[in-house]
């Protein structure tokens, strides 16, 4: 097993080194490998102690209670959680090791990234926003709940004010509830959840991503998939499989802790089922 792991690490390094183009697909597993694990009870106790005291075990548990269900009665507690969460994940947490290693690995290559994450880790690690397509939204953006327009609003000043002026551990001041400057309705997070999602600003790089894919169809191309499972497989996982099956010049490298199997019909495939942080570090160490 260990020998197979080392062989696959070397194969992945060689494929990436030789590639003309690299299409990188990033899922939540890459952030989890850096410590931002929404299913971790330890992370939750350390960073969300007030909610742990209420009996919640993980970020996922408490998210379910406050998932886009804001109203006049719960608005202060709704933003009590979300201001804490966005501040912790988006604004307080620096670039984590897996993202920094990914940047070291590909910074001098011709690449484009598609990511389903909303935590800004790629940008913090040094990747240019011009080379990232993030269709699921961003923690740093608000939108109108209706929505009345395709506008999004950078939210750092809102979040910092909410956190600073909290009434208690769970409740923001009513003065800090964010409202749409156009229609006066609530602002909410700009995250893909239902048909209210303001998609257009998050698709500004869509055409560039598509053009990069087209340019890669006849080149020696690596599809580097990192931490992608089955939450939204139609965005990265399934398309990467289809590309590598149809185009024999494409090599699919799937790296994940679990869910790393690649269909045998794909000829050029490298599967690495291990801790992503360790795997990326081991590849970078070969540079």
XYZ file of N, CA and C in Angstrom, residues 17-284:
804
model
N 4.226 17.905 -14.060
C 5.435 18.541 -14.606
C 5.408 18.594 -16.125
N 4.889 17.527 -16.747
C 4.892 17.420 -18.205
C 3.697 18.099 -18.866
N 2.689 18.454 -18.086
C 1.434 18.955 -18.656
C 1.611 20.322 -19.305
N 0.942 20.497 -20.444
C 0.867 21.819 -21.072
C -0.198 22.671 -20.385
N -1.320 22.054 -20.069
C -2.411 22.726 -19.366
C -2.808 21.901 -18.147
N -3.241 22.593 -17.094
C -3.766 21.921 -15.910
C -5.105 22.554 -15.554
N -6.142 21.728 -15.520
C -7.454 22.167 -15.057
C -7.607 21.649 -13.634
N -7.778 22.554 -12.696
C -7.819 22.191 -11.279
C -9.250 22.300 -10.771
N -9.743 21.229 -10.183
C -11.064 21.216 -9.576
C -10.944 21.094 -8.067
N -11.488 22.061 -7.349
C -11.317 22.118 -5.897
C -12.668 21.975 -5.201
N -12.731 21.023 -4.269
C -13.927 20.818 -3.473
C -13.666 21.021 -1.992
N -14.678 20.756 -1.186
C -14.596 21.056 0.247
C -13.544 20.229 0.965
N -13.174 19.073 0.393
C -12.164 18.242 1.026
C -10.813 18.917 1.147
N -10.515 19.850 0.238
C -9.226 20.541 0.315
C -9.207 21.500 1.506
N -10.313 22.180 1.743
C -10.390 23.052 2.920
C -10.401 22.237 4.206
N -11.113 21.108 4.185
C -11.140 20.242 5.368
C -9.745 19.746 5.720
N -8.940 19.449 4.687
C -7.570 18.978 4.918
C -6.709 20.049 5.568
N -7.098 21.300 5.405
C -6.372 22.401 6.023
C -6.919 22.799 7.383
N -7.899 22.034 7.870
C -8.460 22.298 9.189
C -9.855 22.863 9.188
N -10.341 23.354 8.043
C -11.680 23.939 7.961
C -12.693 22.833 7.679
N -12.842 21.964 8.677
C -13.647 20.755 8.528
C -14.995 20.959 9.210
N -16.048 21.086 8.409
C -17.372 21.377 8.945
C -17.962 20.198 9.716
N -17.351 19.028 9.584
C -17.824 17.857 10.319
C -17.000 17.540 11.548
N -16.013 18.382 11.858
C -15.100 18.119 12.975
C -15.655 18.675 14.283
N -15.837 17.808 15.264
C -16.298 18.255 16.574
C -15.222 19.065 17.293
N -13.963 18.697 17.087
C -12.868 19.417 17.737
C -12.779 20.860 17.222
N -12.860 21.018 15.890
C -12.816 22.363 15.308
C -13.988 23.195 15.819
N -15.149 22.572 15.915
C -16.351 23.276 16.363
C -16.199 23.744 17.809
N -15.717 22.872 18.675
C -15.547 23.244 20.087
C -14.575 24.406 20.245
N -13.533 24.422 19.414
C -12.512 25.460 19.531
C -12.979 26.806 18.994
N -13.689 26.790 17.866
C -14.021 28.044 17.183
C -15.472 28.491 17.365
N -16.343 27.586 17.856
C -17.758 27.906 18.056
C -18.187 27.453 19.454
N -17.437 27.814 20.500
C -17.716 27.269 21.837
C -19.099 27.628 22.361
N -19.604 28.805 21.984
C -20.911 29.219 22.478
C -22.012 28.297 21.967
N -21.868 27.808 20.729
C -22.874 26.904 20.172
C -22.655 25.469 20.644
N -21.410 25.124 20.938
C -21.134 23.810 21.533
C -21.809 23.708 22.899
N -21.846 24.802 23.634
C -22.498 24.801 24.948
C -23.999 24.562 24.842
N -24.568 24.856 23.683
C -26.000 24.617 23.469
C -26.290 23.183 23.043
N -25.231 22.389 22.828
C -25.420 20.990 22.467
C -25.153 20.663 21.018
N -24.853 21.671 20.195
C -24.502 21.400 18.803
C -23.112 20.772 18.743
N -22.895 19.899 17.764
C -21.646 19.141 17.676
C -20.710 19.637 16.573
N -21.272 20.103 15.464
C -20.459 20.498 14.313
C -21.046 21.750 13.654
N -20.263 22.345 12.769
C -20.759 23.492 11.999
C -21.992 23.095 11.196
N -21.952 21.891 10.627
C -23.086 21.419 9.842
C -24.371 21.385 10.643
N -24.278 21.017 11.923
C -25.465 20.958 12.778
C -26.120 22.327 12.919
N -25.324 23.328 13.246
C -25.873 24.656 13.501
C -26.257 25.352 12.197
N -25.559 25.039 11.115
C -25.911 25.633 9.821
C -27.342 25.291 9.425
N -27.740 24.053 9.705
C -29.090 23.627 9.352
C -30.159 24.484 10.006
N -29.886 24.966 11.203
C -30.864 25.789 11.921
C -31.016 27.162 11.285
N -29.922 27.688 10.741
C -29.935 29.059 10.228
C -29.695 29.123 8.720
N -30.126 28.119 7.974
C -29.854 28.095 6.539
C -30.898 28.897 5.771
N -30.619 30.166 5.557
C -31.420 31.050 4.704
C -32.880 31.165 5.156
N -33.114 31.066 6.470
C -34.497 31.160 6.952
C -34.674 32.359 7.880
N -34.193 33.495 7.427
C -34.262 34.720 8.226
C -35.662 35.327 8.186
N -36.107 35.873 9.321
C -37.347 36.643 9.374
C -37.189 37.716 10.457
N -38.220 38.515 10.652
C -38.117 39.633 11.594
C -37.865 39.157 13.020
N -38.416 37.994 13.360
C -38.295 37.504 14.725
C -36.900 36.955 15.032
N -36.262 36.328 14.032
C -34.987 35.648 14.324
C -33.767 36.356 13.733
N -33.955 37.534 13.126
C -32.867 38.164 12.359
C -31.609 38.393 13.198
N -31.771 38.810 14.441
C -30.591 39.113 15.265
C -29.824 37.846 15.635
N -30.529 36.751 15.870
C -29.846 35.488 16.172
C -29.335 34.825 14.888
N -30.075 34.990 13.802
C -29.611 34.495 12.499
C -28.229 35.072 12.187
N -28.111 36.385 12.294
C -26.829 37.025 12.007
C -25.839 36.853 13.152
N -26.333 36.505 14.333
C -25.416 36.153 15.408
C -24.552 34.973 15.018
N -25.201 33.948 14.422
C -24.420 32.799 13.950
C -23.624 33.136 12.705
N -24.290 33.684 11.683
C -23.618 33.842 10.394
C -22.485 34.864 10.442
N -22.614 35.897 11.255
C -21.506 36.851 11.367
C -20.302 36.175 12.007
N -20.555 35.341 13.014
C -19.456 34.606 13.654
C -18.814 33.647 12.658
N -19.636 32.912 11.931
C -19.125 31.906 10.993
C -18.335 32.551 9.856
N -18.902 33.562 9.231
C -18.218 34.222 8.113
C -16.930 34.881 8.592
N -16.975 35.487 9.764
C -15.765 36.113 10.298
C -14.672 35.075 10.551
N -15.041 33.940 11.124
C -14.065 32.883 11.406
C -13.464 32.319 10.122
N -14.315 31.937 9.179
C -13.854 31.204 7.998
C -13.280 32.138 6.936
N -13.968 33.230 6.662
C -13.549 34.111 5.560
C -12.501 35.138 5.976
N -12.687 35.748 7.132
C -11.847 36.902 7.457
C -10.719 36.602 8.450
N -10.906 35.706 9.387
C -9.867 35.455 10.392
C -8.859 34.387 9.975
N -9.310 33.397 9.217
C -8.440 32.266 8.884
C -7.517 32.609 7.719
N -6.206 32.484 7.890
C -5.272 32.725 6.780
C -5.270 31.550 5.807
N -4.513 31.665 4.748
C -4.364 30.557 3.799
C -3.815 29.335 4.530
N -4.423 28.188 4.289
C -3.995 26.965 4.965
C -2.982 26.205 4.104
N -2.311 25.249 4.735
C -1.177 24.583 4.091
C -1.519 23.897 2.767
N -2.639 23.181 2.646
C -2.921 22.537 1.354
C -2.992 23.526 0.197
N -3.592 24.679 0.422
C -3.700 25.687 -0.637
C -2.345 26.304 -0.954
N -1.540 26.525 0.066
C -0.199 27.068 -0.169
C 0.655 26.084 -0.955
N 0.519 24.791 -0.653
C 1.264 23.778 -1.401
C 0.758 23.651 -2.833
N -0.548 23.772 -3.014
C -1.099 23.742 -4.368
C -0.538 24.898 -5.187
N -0.462 26.062 -4.580
C 0.091 27.223 -5.291
C 1.550 26.986 -5.674
N 2.340 26.452 -4.756
C 3.738 26.135 -5.066
C 3.832 25.160 -6.236
N 2.903 24.218 -6.275
C 2.947 23.158 -7.282
C 2.654 23.664 -8.687
N 1.727 24.609 -8.827
C 1.251 24.971 -10.175
C 1.512 26.420 -10.567
N 2.113 27.210 -9.701
C 2.204 28.656 -9.951
C 2.911 29.007 -11.257
N 3.809 28.137 -11.715
C 4.531 28.410 -12.957
C 3.965 27.639 -14.152
N 2.811 27.009 -13.959
C 2.168 26.237 -15.025
C 1.016 27.044 -15.637
N 0.519 26.552 -16.768
C -0.657 27.145 -17.395
C -1.885 26.432 -16.837
N -2.657 27.112 -15.995
C -3.744 26.439 -15.279
C -4.997 27.311 -15.243
N -6.102 26.659 -14.937
C -7.336 27.353 -14.590
C -8.025 26.529 -13.512
N -8.757 27.209 -12.629
C -9.356 26.546 -11.472
C -10.865 26.698 -11.497
N -11.557 25.608 -11.194
C -12.978 25.660 -10.873
C -13.127 25.161 -9.446
N -13.854 25.903 -8.632
C -13.989 25.550 -7.220
C -15.431 25.698 -6.764
N -15.882 24.738 -5.965
C -17.210 24.835 -5.357
C -17.137 25.428 -3.953
N -15.953 25.812 -3.522
C -15.792 26.384 -2.185
C -16.110 27.879 -2.184
N -16.418 28.386 -0.999
C -16.843 29.783 -0.870
C -16.024 30.522 0.189
N -14.862 29.953 0.564
C -14.114 30.455 1.722
C -12.930 31.349 1.376
N -12.658 31.565 0.085
C -11.592 32.479 -0.367
C -10.192 31.945 -0.096
N -10.060 30.650 0.193
C -8.746 30.082 0.475
C -7.822 30.153 -0.741
N -8.351 29.957 -1.927
C -7.512 30.014 -3.128
C -6.869 31.384 -3.290
N -7.671 32.406 -3.146
C -7.157 33.761 -3.311
C -6.155 34.103 -2.202
N -6.433 33.668 -0.991
C -5.510 33.919 0.123
C -4.151 33.263 -0.118
N -4.154 32.124 -0.814
C -2.907 31.394 -1.068
C -2.079 32.021 -2.181
N -2.663 32.969 -2.917
C -1.905 33.650 -3.957
C -2.456 33.515 -5.359
N -3.504 32.720 -5.539
C -4.083 32.548 -6.869
C -4.849 33.801 -7.285
N -4.702 34.176 -8.545
C -5.402 35.344 -9.076
C -6.875 35.027 -9.299
N -7.746 35.964 -8.938
C -9.174 35.785 -9.176
C -9.482 35.617 -10.659
N -8.619 36.133 -11.513
C -8.833 36.026 -12.952
C -8.710 34.591 -13.455
N -8.146 33.703 -12.640
C -7.933 32.320 -13.068
C -8.755 31.340 -12.245
N -9.835 31.854 -11.636
C -10.688 31.019 -10.793
C -12.150 31.229 -11.176
N -12.866 30.129 -11.382
C -14.314 30.162 -11.597
C -14.966 29.539 -10.364
N -15.750 30.354 -9.643
C -16.381 29.920 -8.394
C -17.898 30.103 -8.501
N -18.611 29.111 -9.007
C -20.026 29.282 -9.319
C -20.980 29.230 -8.131
N -20.485 28.891 -6.934
C -21.386 28.674 -5.806
C -21.548 29.883 -4.894
N -20.860 30.990 -5.210
C -20.967 32.177 -4.380
C -19.715 32.401 -3.549
N -19.815 33.358 -2.617
C -18.684 33.703 -1.754
C -19.195 34.159 -0.393
N -18.498 33.752 0.666
C -18.846 34.235 2.002
C -18.684 35.749 2.125
N -17.880 36.341 1.276
C -17.616 37.781 1.375
C -18.673 38.627 0.679
N -19.735 38.015 0.175
C -20.750 38.749 -0.578
C -22.138 38.579 0.036
N -22.890 39.664 0.056
C -24.315 39.650 0.377
C -25.105 39.909 -0.901
N -26.380 39.545 -0.862
C -27.321 39.834 -1.942
C -28.678 40.115 -1.331
N -29.558 40.685 -2.125
C -30.937 40.895 -1.681
C -31.651 39.553 -1.575
N -32.492 39.392 -0.552
C -33.201 38.136 -0.344
C -34.237 37.887 -1.435
N -34.748 38.906 -2.094
C -35.826 38.722 -3.082
C -35.404 37.883 -4.294
N -34.367 38.191 -5.077
C -33.553 39.414 -5.101
C -34.170 40.446 -6.048
N -33.932 41.713 -5.746
C -34.491 42.775 -6.589
C -33.534 43.177 -7.705
N -32.286 42.683 -7.651
C -31.304 43.012 -8.684
C -30.225 41.939 -8.691
N -29.295 42.070 -9.622
C -28.147 41.157 -9.683
C -26.934 41.710 -8.937
N -27.153 42.667 -8.073
C -26.064 43.258 -7.308
C -25.638 42.339 -6.159
N -24.332 42.335 -5.885
C -23.826 41.740 -4.649
C -23.028 42.814 -3.917
N -22.891 42.636 -2.616
C -22.285 43.669 -1.777
C -21.183 43.048 -0.921
N -19.991 43.608 -1.031
C -18.871 43.130 -0.213
C -19.204 43.385 1.253
N -19.037 42.363 2.089
C -19.659 42.439 3.407
C -18.721 42.592 4.603
N -17.432 42.815 4.393
C -16.517 42.827 5.539
C -16.929 43.858 6.590
N -17.294 45.061 6.157
C -17.654 46.095 7.140
C -18.927 45.709 7.900
N -19.873 45.054 7.210
C -21.087 44.587 7.877
C -20.744 43.549 8.943
N -19.943 42.555 8.535
C -19.608 41.446 9.430
C -18.825 41.938 10.641
N -17.836 42.783 10.412
C -17.019 43.285 11.519
C -17.865 44.085 12.507
N -18.808 44.865 11.994
C -19.681 45.645 12.869
C -20.599 44.733 13.676
N -21.148 43.700 13.034
C -21.997 42.745 13.750
C -21.246 42.100 14.908
N -20.036 41.638 14.617
C -19.233 40.946 15.629
C -18.858 41.893 16.766
N -18.476 43.101 16.423
C -18.037 44.078 17.429
C -19.170 44.486 18.365
N -20.382 44.623 17.816
C -21.493 45.189 18.590
C -22.478 44.143 19.097
N -22.076 42.883 19.161
C -22.998 41.832 19.596
C -23.578 42.125 20.984
N -24.867 41.831 21.114
C -25.556 41.979 22.395
C -25.113 40.882 23.359
N -24.976 39.648 22.832
C -24.437 38.523 23.590
C -23.791 37.565 22.599
N -23.404 36.377 23.050
C -22.688 35.433 22.188
C -23.495 34.991 20.976
N -24.817 35.154 21.029
C -25.684 34.600 19.990
C -26.467 35.651 19.211
N -26.353 36.906 19.590
C -27.289 37.915 19.098
C -26.563 39.193 18.689
N -26.840 39.662 17.467
C -26.288 40.954 17.056
C -27.257 42.070 17.436
N -26.764 43.281 17.402
C -27.622 44.440 17.613
C -28.565 44.603 16.426
N -29.796 44.985 16.696
C -30.759 45.200 15.605
C -30.288 46.305 14.663
N -29.440 47.189 15.150
C -28.908 48.263 14.302
C -27.993 47.727 13.203
N -27.475 46.505 13.386
C -26.528 45.939 12.424
C -27.164 44.959 11.443
N -28.476 44.768 11.512
C -29.136 43.897 10.532
C -28.978 44.525 9.149
N -28.437 43.795 8.168
C -28.212 44.392 6.843
C -29.466 44.353 5.969
N -29.748 45.475 5.336
C -30.904 45.581 4.449
C -30.448 45.992 3.053
N -31.214 45.578 2.059
C -30.903 45.900 0.673
C -31.018 47.412 0.450
N -29.997 48.041 -0.100
C -30.058 49.489 -0.341
C -31.028 49.872 -1.452
N -31.455 48.881 -2.251
C -32.376 49.174 -3.356
C -33.836 49.078 -2.944
N -34.190 47.989 -2.228
C -35.613 47.760 -1.943
C -35.941 47.704 -0.457
N -34.938 47.622 0.401
C -35.186 47.630 1.838
C -35.444 46.274 2.461
N -35.470 45.217 1.643
C -35.629 43.868 2.198
C -34.307 43.409 2.822
N -34.357 42.250 3.485
C -33.135 41.723 4.089
C -32.063 41.453 3.036
N -30.809 41.682 3.416
C -29.690 41.097 2.688
C -29.387 39.735 3.299
N -28.949 38.800 2.453
C -28.535 37.479 2.920
C -27.208 37.117 2.256
N -26.657 35.991 2.641
C -25.412 35.526 2.049
C -25.630 35.189 0.576
N -24.634 35.493 -0.236
C -24.680 35.160 -1.661
C -24.121 33.752 -1.859
N -24.955 32.766 -1.510
C -24.588 31.353 -1.612
C -25.671 30.622 -2.378
N -25.269 29.670 -3.214
C -26.244 28.923 -4.004
C -27.054 28.005 -3.085
N -28.325 28.298 -2.966
C -29.187 27.454 -2.133
C -30.521 27.162 -2.808
N -31.057 28.123 -3.560
C -32.329 27.935 -4.252
C -32.386 28.933 -5.411
N -33.587 29.141 -5.955
C -33.689 29.998 -7.138
C -33.549 31.489 -6.832
N -33.299 31.828 -5.584
C -33.041 33.233 -5.241
C -31.568 33.607 -5.422
N -30.724 32.635 -5.637
C -29.282 32.889 -5.723
C -28.961 33.858 -6.855
N -28.227 34.926 -6.537
C -27.757 35.872 -7.553
C -26.488 35.285 -8.165
N -26.652 34.747 -9.361
C -25.600 33.960 -9.988
C -24.637 34.799 -10.825
N -25.147 35.815 -11.478
C -24.389 36.523 -12.515
C -22.997 36.990 -12.081
N -22.833 37.641 -10.913
C -21.482 38.103 -10.548
C -20.488 36.966 -10.359
N -20.983 35.794 -10.011
C -20.109 34.642 -9.795
C -19.765 33.921 -11.092
N -20.391 34.342 -12.181
C -20.134 33.720 -13.486
C -19.282 34.608 -14.388
N -18.653 35.621 -13.810
C -17.858 36.531 -14.644
C -16.685 35.821 -15.311
N -16.197 34.723 -14.712
C -15.072 33.985 -15.289
C -15.498 32.707 -16.001
N -16.792 32.509 -16.142
C -17.282 31.270 -16.753
C -16.759 31.089 -18.169
N -16.856 32.123 -18.996
C -16.413 32.004 -20.393
C -14.916 31.729 -20.482
N -14.140 32.335 -19.604
C -12.696 32.075 -19.593
C -12.402 30.625 -19.238
N -13.159 30.094 -18.298
C -12.989 28.688 -17.920
C -13.333 27.772 -19.092
N -14.442 28.049 -19.749
C -14.856 27.238 -20.902
C -13.811 27.307 -22.007
N -13.280 28.485 -22.271
C -12.250 28.627 -23.305
C -10.983 27.868 -22.937
N -10.646 27.852 -21.665
C -9.462 27.101 -21.236
C -9.683 25.601 -21.441
N -10.879 25.135 -21.146
C -11.207 23.724 -21.393
C -11.070 23.414 -22.879
N -11.628 24.269 -23.722
C -11.544 24.046 -25.173
C -10.095 24.012 -25.638
N -9.286 24.913 -25.103
C -7.871 24.967 -25.467
C -7.125 23.718 -25.008
N -7.663 23.042 -24.007
C -6.992 21.873 -23.431
C -7.333 20.568 -24.138
N -8.326 20.589 -25.003
C -8.822 19.341 -25.587
C -7.803 18.651 -26.477
N -6.883 19.401 -27.070
C -5.881 18.780 -27.939
C -4.464 18.969 -27.397
N -4.358 19.243 -26.093
C -3.048 19.409 -25.459
C -2.824 18.320 -24.406
N -1.574 18.160 -24.016
C -1.253 17.273 -22.898
C -1.766 17.943 -21.623
N -2.896 17.463 -21.138
C -3.629 18.147 -20.072
C -3.813 17.247 -18.861
N -3.634 17.829 -17.690
C -3.944 17.155 -16.431
C -5.211 17.766 -15.847
N -6.137 16.902 -15.465
C -7.304 17.308 -14.695
C -6.994 16.962 -13.245
N -6.679 17.950 -12.451
C -6.253 17.747 -11.066
C -7.436 18.023 -10.141
N -8.003 16.944 -9.609
C -9.216 17.048 -8.795
C -8.864 16.854 -7.325
N -9.221 17.821 -6.500
C -8.774 17.852 -5.104
C -9.950 17.996 -4.145
N -10.204 16.956 -3.370
C -11.214 17.044 -2.323
C -12.635 17.146 -2.814
N -12.915 16.522 -3.946
C -14.252 16.584 -4.544
C -14.984 15.268 -4.285
N -16.133 15.352 -3.653
C -16.926 14.164 -3.375
C -18.200 14.138 -4.188
N -19.309 13.848 -3.507
C -20.585 13.682 -4.202
C -21.653 14.687 -3.760
N -21.252 15.783 -3.106
C -22.245 16.795 -2.742
C -22.808 17.489 -3.980
N -21.923 17.903 -4.882
C -22.332 18.530 -6.151
C -21.468 17.948 -7.273
N -21.597 16.656 -7.570
C -20.684 16.000 -8.522
C -20.828 16.467 -9.956
N -21.942 17.116 -10.289
C -22.147 17.549 -11.679
C -21.309 18.773 -12.038
N -20.707 19.422 -11.045
C -19.917 20.624 -11.322
C -18.476 20.281 -11.676
N -17.861 19.347 -10.951
C -16.454 19.010 -11.188
C -16.263 17.522 -11.446
N -16.707 16.683 -10.546
C -16.370 15.256 -10.580
C -16.806 14.578 -11.880
N -18.070 14.671 -12.222
C -18.560 13.995 -13.423
C -17.995 14.607 -14.709
N -17.954 15.943 -14.842
C -17.331 16.507 -16.055
C -15.875 16.091 -16.223
N -15.099 16.052 -15.141
C -13.701 15.639 -15.251
C -13.603 14.193 -15.734
N -14.484 13.336 -15.249
C -14.500 11.950 -15.721
C -14.846 11.886 -17.204
N -15.810 12.676 -17.622
C -16.219 12.655 -19.029
C -15.113 13.162 -19.944
N -14.455 14.248 -19.549
C -13.344 14.774 -20.357
C -12.234 13.736 -20.496
N -11.833 13.138 -19.387
C -10.695 12.205 -19.425
C -11.055 10.902 -20.122
N -12.332 10.570 -20.170
C -12.769 9.384 -20.912
C -12.774 9.658 -22.417
N -13.230 10.837 -22.806
C -13.374 11.159 -24.234
C -12.062 11.573 -24.881
N -11.215 12.249 -24.124
C -9.988 12.812 -24.702
C -8.781 12.104 -24.102
N -8.123 11.290 -24.929
C -7.053 10.424 -24.435
C -5.788 11.193 -24.074
N -5.719 12.459 -24.437
C -4.578 13.297 -24.049
C -4.718 13.844 -22.633
N -5.844 13.566 -21.992
C -6.100 14.094 -20.651
C -5.861 13.027 -19.589
N -5.150 13.404 -18.533
C -4.910 12.527 -17.389
C -5.708 13.040 -16.199
N -6.519 12.170 -15.615
C -7.285 12.536 -14.427
C -6.515 12.118 -13.177
N -6.160 13.098 -12.354
C -5.559 12.836 -11.044
C -6.612 13.179 -9.995
N -7.088 12.163 -9.307
C -8.127 12.364 -8.283
C -7.509 12.138 -6.909
N -7.452 13.193 -6.111
C -6.863 13.135 -4.777
C -7.927 13.484 -3.745
N -8.130 12.569 -2.801
C -9.158 12.784 -1.790
C -8.970 11.763 -0.683
N -9.433 12.079 0.500
C -9.475 11.103 1.582
C -10.840 10.443 1.526
N -10.903 9.313 0.805
C -12.178 8.689 0.487
C -12.708 9.208 -0.838
N -13.575 8.434 -1.474
C -14.186 8.829 -2.758
C -13.148 9.167 -3.821
N -12.024 8.435 -3.820
C -10.951 8.736 -4.781
C -10.911 7.761 -5.950
N -11.821 6.807 -5.981
C -11.796 5.809 -7.049
C -12.113 6.461 -8.390
N -11.449 5.968 -9.442
C -11.674 6.444 -10.808
C -12.142 5.262 -11.646
N -13.191 5.415 -12.450
C -13.666 4.304 -13.281
C -12.555 3.735 -14.151
N -12.526 2.424 -14.261
C -11.456 1.748 -15.012
C -11.518 2.054 -16.501
N -12.658 2.547 -16.982
C -12.778 2.902 -18.397
C -11.888 4.092 -18.767
N -11.472 4.852 -17.779
C -10.588 5.999 -18.023
C -9.161 5.494 -18.053
N -8.531 5.628 -19.195
C -7.218 5.014 -19.404
C -6.120 5.702 -18.598
N -6.054 7.022 -18.667
C -4.978 7.763 -17.995
C -5.521 8.315 -16.675
N -5.283 7.575 -15.618
C -5.869 7.916 -14.320
C -4.868 7.657 -13.195
N -4.899 8.527 -12.207
C -4.075 8.377 -11.010
C -4.959 8.698 -9.813
N -5.166 7.715 -8.968
C -6.021 7.877 -7.796
C -5.159 7.862 -6.537
N -5.310 8.891 -5.715
C -4.556 8.972 -4.458
C -5.552 9.171 -3.316
N -5.798 8.091 -2.582
C -6.755 8.106 -1.473
C -5.971 8.263 -0.173
N -5.799 9.502 0.249
C -4.999 9.769 1.438
C -5.293 11.187 1.915
N -4.739 11.544 3.042
C -4.865 12.909 3.534
C -4.324 13.887 2.495
N -5.157 14.825 2.087
C -4.796 15.737 0.996
C -3.617 16.636 1.353
N -3.557 17.050 2.579
C -2.451 17.906 2.988
C -1.123 17.176 2.828
N -1.076 15.933 3.295
C 0.142 15.133 3.159
C 0.454 14.860 1.693
N -0.558 14.493 0.914
C -0.330 14.130 -0.486
C 0.230 15.304 -1.283
N -0.359 16.475 -1.116
C 0.146 17.650 -1.833
C 1.564 17.997 -1.390
N 1.811 17.895 -0.096
C 3.159 18.184 0.401
C 4.172 17.204 -0.184
N 3.790 15.922 -0.274
C 4.705 14.917 -0.818
C 5.008 15.179 -2.290
N 4.016 15.661 -3.043
C 4.259 15.993 -4.450
C 5.161 17.219 -4.553
N 4.864 18.236 -3.759
C 5.674 19.462 -3.787
C 7.120 19.172 -3.397
